[in-house]
Amino acid sequence: MESFEIDEISIYWNVDEDKFKKKAKKNDNILIAGFPPLGNIIPYHLKELLTDSEEILNLYSYNFPPMAEARADEFEIPHDEIWYSEEMQLFCYVGKYPETEYIPKAAYKHAETIARIAKVLNVKELYTVGVIMPFQEPFRDLEPGIEAYVGFFEGSEKEVSSGTEKMTRKNIGRYSIIRKTGLLPGFAAKLGIESYSILGVGKYPEDLRACAGALRAFKNMSGLMVETEKIEKMLTESAEGVEERLQRQKEEAAVYRGDGIGADASQYMYG
């Protein structure tokens, strides 16, 4: 019986590894990766939309939370997933779990491992997706209609579409894209993969409209010919539901505490 072990990063294939690698090398593939708290929503729904997508491999780590999680009618231990649609030549990396605490070494090792897998699987373009909340200057004075910012990495030269802007030191307050959302395309670029980080513009941490904006930007940049309108509508409607709940909570707090009392909106920016 083959032993099952989890190390700093452990990879387990759900398909015949050698046969799949040979198949993947016949195509010029794209990989989209998302990580918690919101970026993983995009590749998750994409792989659900693609009828031929299959789960290629799982990544385990002892840096993931110590728990077992329900899936359908069974429980499983924490892992990230890579799915593949041969028809679309698209890999979807669903990063399901953050580290149990912020461990820089773990984040670097994780991102490096994914980048090296992408290289082996003949990924020519790599995208990470996430959310940014632009409260800092000069975002407040930007023209309306910008729904996503794109970080470009070494050797990446695509044009951005309408409603999307390049992210530079001039227009990004903290000059950074945190954790694996920035590390992964950084590593991939060093391996010769054309790499981008797309951050949808949100107004609050749970703003799913930002995910819809990031998804549209990804489609435009990658040229992916997939109808995602249902996903975008679902994300927008979910955002509206969250906003209604937040408004009710705000009104209830005002009645309880008195008008004018309450915390300011978070200024935290993340991928």
PDB file of C-alpha atoms in Angstrom, residues 32-206:
ATOM      1  CA  ILE A  32      -5.579  31.056 -13.547  1.00  0.00           C
ATOM      2  CA  ALA A  33      -4.990  30.886  -9.804  1.00  0.00           C
ATOM      3  CA  GLY A  34      -6.901  32.358  -6.908  1.00  0.00           C
ATOM      4  CA  PHE A  35      -6.291  32.320  -3.172  1.00  0.00           C
ATOM      5  CA  PRO A  36      -8.359  33.217  -0.091  1.00  0.00           C
ATOM      6  CA  PRO A  37     -10.152  35.354   0.853  1.00  0.00           C
ATOM      7  CA  LEU A  38     -11.899  36.065  -2.490  1.00  0.00           C
ATOM      8  CA  GLY A  39      -9.582  35.331  -5.411  1.00  0.00           C
ATOM      9  CA  ASN A  40     -10.294  31.592  -5.274  1.00  0.00           C
ATOM     10  CA  ILE A  41     -13.962  32.209  -6.090  1.00  0.00           C
ATOM     11  CA  ILE A  42     -13.097  32.896  -9.745  1.00  0.00           C
ATOM     12  CA  PRO A  43     -11.209  29.695 -10.694  1.00  0.00           C
ATOM     13  CA  TYR A  44     -13.657  27.661  -8.601  1.00  0.00           C
ATOM     14  CA  HIS A  45     -16.653  28.816 -10.645  1.00  0.00           C
ATOM     15  CA  LEU A  46     -14.730  28.622 -13.917  1.00  0.00           C
ATOM     16  CA  LYS A  47     -13.845  24.963 -13.429  1.00  0.00           C
ATOM     17  CA  GLU A  48     -17.475  24.257 -12.520  1.00  0.00           C
ATOM     18  CA  LEU A  49     -18.594  25.948 -15.745  1.00  0.00           C
ATOM     19  CA  LEU A  50     -16.293  23.965 -18.041  1.00  0.00           C
ATOM     20  CA  THR A  51     -17.946  20.620 -18.766  1.00  0.00           C
ATOM     21  CA  ASP A  52     -14.691  18.776 -19.535  1.00  0.00           C
ATOM     22  CA  SER A  53     -12.721  20.001 -16.513  1.00  0.00           C
ATOM     23  CA  GLU A  54     -11.096  17.298 -14.417  1.00  0.00           C
ATOM     24  CA  GLU A  55      -9.225  17.421 -11.134  1.00  0.00           C
ATOM     25  CA  ILE A  56      -5.586  16.806 -12.051  1.00  0.00           C
ATOM     26  CA  LEU A  57      -3.768  17.036  -8.752  1.00  0.00           C
ATOM     27  CA  ASN A  58      -4.026  18.112  -5.129  1.00  0.00           C
ATOM     28  CA  LEU A  59      -1.476  20.020  -3.071  1.00  0.00           C
ATOM     29  CA  TYR A  60      -1.253  19.378   0.665  1.00  0.00           C
ATOM     30  CA  SER A  61       0.727  21.254   3.288  1.00  0.00           C
ATOM     31  CA  TYR A  62       1.219  21.022   7.022  1.00  0.00           C
ATOM     32  CA  ASN A  63       0.913  24.823   6.978  1.00  0.00           C
ATOM     33  CA  PHE A  64      -2.792  24.554   6.140  1.00  0.00           C
ATOM     34  CA  PRO A  65      -5.302  24.705   9.032  1.00  0.00           C
ATOM     35  CA  PRO A  66      -5.500  21.527  11.164  1.00  0.00           C
ATOM     36  CA  MET A  67      -9.042  20.435  10.387  1.00  0.00           C
ATOM     37  CA  ALA A  68     -11.224  18.122   8.353  1.00  0.00           C
ATOM     38  CA  GLU A  69     -13.809  19.686   6.056  1.00  0.00           C
ATOM     39  CA  ALA A  70     -17.091  18.327   4.707  1.00  0.00           C
ATOM     40  CA  ARG A  71     -17.346  17.744   0.968  1.00  0.00           C
ATOM     41  CA  ALA A  72     -20.578  16.192  -0.377  1.00  0.00           C
ATOM     42  CA  ASP A  73     -21.207  13.314   2.060  1.00  0.00           C
ATOM     43  CA  GLU A  74     -17.579  12.778   3.113  1.00  0.00           C
ATOM     44  CA  PHE A  75     -14.873  14.621   4.983  1.00  0.00           C
ATOM     45  CA  GLU A  76     -11.431  15.484   3.618  1.00  0.00           C
ATOM     46  CA  ILE A  77      -8.227  16.998   4.901  1.00  0.00           C
ATOM     47  CA  PRO A  78      -7.260  20.475   3.620  1.00  0.00           C
ATOM     48  CA  HIS A  79      -5.726  20.728   0.168  1.00  0.00           C
ATOM     49  CA  ASP A  80      -5.568  23.012  -2.870  1.00  0.00           C
ATOM     50  CA  GLU A  81      -6.665  21.761  -6.287  1.00  0.00           C
ATOM     51  CA  ILE A  82      -5.627  22.044  -9.939  1.00  0.00           C
ATOM     52  CA  TRP A  83      -8.276  21.356 -12.597  1.00  0.00           C
ATOM     53  CA  TYR A  84      -7.799  21.196 -16.368  1.00  0.00           C
ATOM     54  CA  SER A  85     -10.046  21.774 -19.376  1.00  0.00           C
ATOM     55  CA  GLU A  86      -8.402  20.369 -22.485  1.00  0.00           C
ATOM     56  CA  GLU A  87     -10.979  22.073 -24.705  1.00  0.00           C
ATOM     57  CA  MET A  88     -10.069  25.501 -23.336  1.00  0.00           C
ATOM     58  CA  GLN A  89      -6.433  24.604 -22.629  1.00  0.00           C
ATOM     59  CA  LEU A  90      -7.020  26.102 -19.209  1.00  0.00           C
ATOM     60  CA  PHE A  91      -5.756  25.139 -15.755  1.00  0.00           C
ATOM     61  CA  CYS A  92      -7.741  26.406 -12.759  1.00  0.00           C
ATOM     62  CA  TYR A  93      -5.826  26.516  -9.493  1.00  0.00           C
ATOM     63  CA  VAL A  94      -8.243  26.711  -6.563  1.00  0.00           C
ATOM     64  CA  GLY A  95      -6.310  27.842  -3.502  1.00  0.00           C
ATOM     65  CA  LYS A  96      -8.690  26.828  -0.750  1.00  0.00           C
ATOM     66  CA  TYR A  97      -6.702  27.507   2.400  1.00  0.00           C
ATOM     67  CA  PRO A  98      -4.459  30.235   3.788  1.00  0.00           C
ATOM     68  CA  GLU A  99      -1.564  29.358   6.045  1.00  0.00           C
ATOM     69  CA  THR A 100      -2.539  28.904   9.679  1.00  0.00           C
ATOM     70  CA  GLU A 101      -0.503  32.045  10.327  1.00  0.00           C
ATOM     71  CA  TYR A 102       1.511  34.332   8.118  1.00  0.00           C
ATOM     72  CA  ILE A 103       4.677  32.333   7.498  1.00  0.00           C
ATOM     73  CA  PRO A 104       6.740  33.977   4.722  1.00  0.00           C
ATOM     74  CA  LYS A 105       8.764  30.820   4.063  1.00  0.00           C
ATOM     75  CA  ALA A 106       5.564  28.782   3.549  1.00  0.00           C
ATOM     76  CA  ALA A 107       4.072  31.343   1.168  1.00  0.00           C
ATOM     77  CA  TYR A 108       7.284  31.482  -0.882  1.00  0.00           C
ATOM     78  CA  LYS A 109       7.579  27.699  -1.045  1.00  0.00           C
ATOM     79  CA  HIS A 110       3.941  27.301  -2.056  1.00  0.00           C
ATOM     80  CA  ALA A 111       4.165  29.897  -4.842  1.00  0.00           C
ATOM     81  CA  GLU A 112       7.453  28.479  -6.130  1.00  0.00           C
ATOM     82  CA  THR A 113       5.973  24.952  -6.252  1.00  0.00           C
ATOM     83  CA  ILE A 114       2.940  26.068  -8.258  1.00  0.00           C
ATOM     84  CA  ALA A 115       5.131  28.030 -10.679  1.00  0.00           C
ATOM     85  CA  ARG A 116       7.345  25.003 -11.308  1.00  0.00           C
ATOM     86  CA  ILE A 117       4.291  22.788 -11.876  1.00  0.00           C
ATOM     87  CA  ALA A 118       2.984  25.370 -14.365  1.00  0.00           C
ATOM     88  CA  LYS A 119       6.282  25.279 -16.237  1.00  0.00           C
ATOM     89  CA  VAL A 120       6.213  21.478 -16.494  1.00  0.00           C
ATOM     90  CA  LEU A 121       2.609  21.592 -17.753  1.00  0.00           C
ATOM     91  CA  ASN A 122       3.525  23.951 -20.605  1.00  0.00           C
ATOM     92  CA  VAL A 123       1.695  26.966 -19.224  1.00  0.00           C
ATOM     93  CA  LYS A 124       2.462  29.946 -21.452  1.00  0.00           C
ATOM     94  CA  GLU A 125       0.320  32.524 -19.632  1.00  0.00           C
ATOM     95  CA  LEU A 126      -0.333  32.668 -15.890  1.00  0.00           C
ATOM     96  CA  TYR A 127      -2.820  34.904 -14.085  1.00  0.00           C
ATOM     97  CA  THR A 128      -3.596  35.362 -10.422  1.00  0.00           C
ATOM     98  CA  VAL A 129      -6.836  37.074  -9.454  1.00  0.00           C
ATOM     99  CA  GLY A 130      -7.801  38.926  -6.311  1.00  0.00           C
ATOM    100  CA  VAL A 131      -9.427  42.022  -4.873  1.00  0.00           C
ATOM    101  CA  ILE A 132      -8.126  45.467  -4.043  1.00  0.00           C
ATOM    102  CA  MET A 133      -9.874  48.148  -2.011  1.00  0.00           C
ATOM    103  CA  PRO A 134      -8.528  51.463  -3.306  1.00  0.00           C
ATOM    104  CA  PHE A 135      -9.098  53.858  -0.403  1.00  0.00           C
ATOM    105  CA  GLN A 136      -5.621  55.370  -0.579  1.00  0.00           C
ATOM    106  CA  GLU A 137      -4.650  58.300  -2.744  1.00  0.00           C
ATOM    107  CA  PRO A 138      -4.634  58.726  -5.696  1.00  0.00           C
ATOM    108  CA  PHE A 139      -7.399  56.137  -6.186  1.00  0.00           C
ATOM    109  CA  ARG A 140     -10.068  58.420  -4.747  1.00  0.00           C
ATOM    110  CA  ASP A 141      -9.663  60.846  -7.637  1.00  0.00           C
ATOM    111  CA  LEU A 142      -9.504  58.295 -10.449  1.00  0.00           C
ATOM    112  CA  GLU A 143     -12.028  58.427 -13.242  1.00  0.00           C
ATOM    113  CA  PRO A 144     -15.067  56.168 -12.796  1.00  0.00           C
ATOM    114  CA  GLY A 145     -15.363  52.907 -14.669  1.00  0.00           C
ATOM    115  CA  ILE A 146     -12.063  51.290 -13.637  1.00  0.00           C
ATOM    116  CA  GLU A 147     -13.019  47.819 -12.405  1.00  0.00           C
ATOM    117  CA  ALA A 148      -9.629  46.114 -12.270  1.00  0.00           C
ATOM    118  CA  TYR A 149      -5.912  46.841 -11.963  1.00  0.00           C
ATOM    119  CA  VAL A 150      -3.280  44.566 -13.484  1.00  0.00           C
ATOM    120  CA  GLY A 151       0.201  43.979 -12.162  1.00  0.00           C
ATOM    121  CA  PHE A 152       2.654  43.147 -14.963  1.00  0.00           C
ATOM    122  CA  PHE A 153       5.669  40.918 -14.350  1.00  0.00           C
ATOM    123  CA  GLU A 154       8.950  40.483 -16.196  1.00  0.00           C
ATOM    124  CA  GLY A 155       8.444  39.671 -19.895  1.00  0.00           C
ATOM    125  CA  SER A 156       4.692  40.359 -19.841  1.00  0.00           C
ATOM    126  CA  GLU A 157       3.480  42.813 -22.451  1.00  0.00           C
ATOM    127  CA  LYS A 158      -0.242  42.382 -23.138  1.00  0.00           C
ATOM    128  CA  GLU A 159      -2.518  45.348 -23.708  1.00  0.00           C
ATOM    129  CA  VAL A 160      -5.138  46.026 -21.055  1.00  0.00           C
ATOM    130  CA  SER A 161      -8.770  46.402 -22.064  1.00  0.00           C
ATOM    131  CA  SER A 162     -11.250  49.195 -21.415  1.00  0.00           C
ATOM    132  CA  GLY A 163     -12.066  49.493 -17.721  1.00  0.00           C
ATOM    133  CA  THR A 164      -8.671  48.051 -16.750  1.00  0.00           C
ATOM    134  CA  GLU A 165      -5.451  49.846 -15.864  1.00  0.00           C
ATOM    135  CA  LYS A 166      -1.872  48.807 -15.336  1.00  0.00           C
ATOM    136  CA  MET A 167      -0.823  48.924 -11.719  1.00  0.00           C
ATOM    137  CA  THR A 168       2.353  50.959 -11.219  1.00  0.00           C
ATOM    138  CA  ARG A 169       4.181  52.763  -8.451  1.00  0.00           C
ATOM    139  CA  LYS A 170       2.361  55.869  -9.607  1.00  0.00           C
ATOM    140  CA  ASN A 171      -1.138  54.587  -8.932  1.00  0.00           C
ATOM    141  CA  ILE A 172      -0.887  51.897  -6.271  1.00  0.00           C
ATOM    142  CA  GLY A 173      -0.702  53.215  -2.722  1.00  0.00           C
ATOM    143  CA  ARG A 174       1.307  50.417  -1.112  1.00  0.00           C
ATOM    144  CA  TYR A 175       3.365  49.455  -4.181  1.00  0.00           C
ATOM    145  CA  SER A 176       2.656  45.791  -3.445  1.00  0.00           C
ATOM    146  CA  ILE A 177       0.464  42.760  -4.111  1.00  0.00           C
ATOM    147  CA  ILE A 178       0.565  40.646  -1.000  1.00  0.00           C
ATOM    148  CA  ARG A 179       1.291  36.962  -0.526  1.00  0.00           C
ATOM    149  CA  LYS A 180       0.818  34.317  -3.210  1.00  0.00           C
ATOM    150  CA  THR A 181      -1.316  36.571  -5.433  1.00  0.00           C
ATOM    151  CA  GLY A 182       1.894  38.476  -6.159  1.00  0.00           C
ATOM    152  CA  LEU A 183       4.514  35.836  -5.409  1.00  0.00           C
ATOM    153  CA  LEU A 184       3.174  33.235  -7.850  1.00  0.00           C
ATOM    154  CA  PRO A 185       3.336  35.382 -11.014  1.00  0.00           C
ATOM    155  CA  GLY A 186       6.686  36.680  -9.799  1.00  0.00           C
ATOM    156  CA  PHE A 187       8.143  33.167  -9.649  1.00  0.00           C
ATOM    157  CA  ALA A 188       6.443  32.155 -12.905  1.00  0.00           C
ATOM    158  CA  ALA A 189       7.879  35.165 -14.735  1.00  0.00           C
ATOM    159  CA  LYS A 190      11.374  34.143 -13.630  1.00  0.00           C
ATOM    160  CA  LEU A 191      10.704  30.758 -15.236  1.00  0.00           C
ATOM    161  CA  GLY A 192       9.799  32.419 -18.550  1.00  0.00           C
ATOM    162  CA  ILE A 193       5.994  32.310 -18.212  1.00  0.00           C
ATOM    163  CA  GLU A 194       4.061  35.424 -19.238  1.00  0.00           C
ATOM    164  CA  SER A 195       2.516  36.447 -15.907  1.00  0.00           C
ATOM    165  CA  TYR A 196      -0.063  38.906 -14.576  1.00  0.00           C
ATOM    166  CA  SER A 197      -1.912  39.667 -11.353  1.00  0.00           C
ATOM    167  CA  ILE A 198      -5.447  41.000 -11.828  1.00  0.00           C
ATOM    168  CA  LEU A 199      -7.088  42.769  -8.885  1.00  0.00           C
ATOM    169  CA  GLY A 200     -10.764  43.658  -9.124  1.00  0.00           C
ATOM    170  CA  VAL A 201     -11.768  46.949  -7.504  1.00  0.00           C
ATOM    171  CA  GLY A 202     -13.927  46.495  -4.404  1.00  0.00           C
ATOM    172  CA  LYS A 203     -15.509  48.817  -1.867  1.00  0.00           C
ATOM    173  CA  TYR A 204     -15.301  46.448   1.121  1.00  0.00           C
ATOM    174  CA  PRO A 205     -13.578  43.111   1.905  1.00  0.00           C
ATOM    175  CA  GLU A 206     -16.476  40.898   0.773  1.00  0.00           C
TER     176      GLU A 206
END
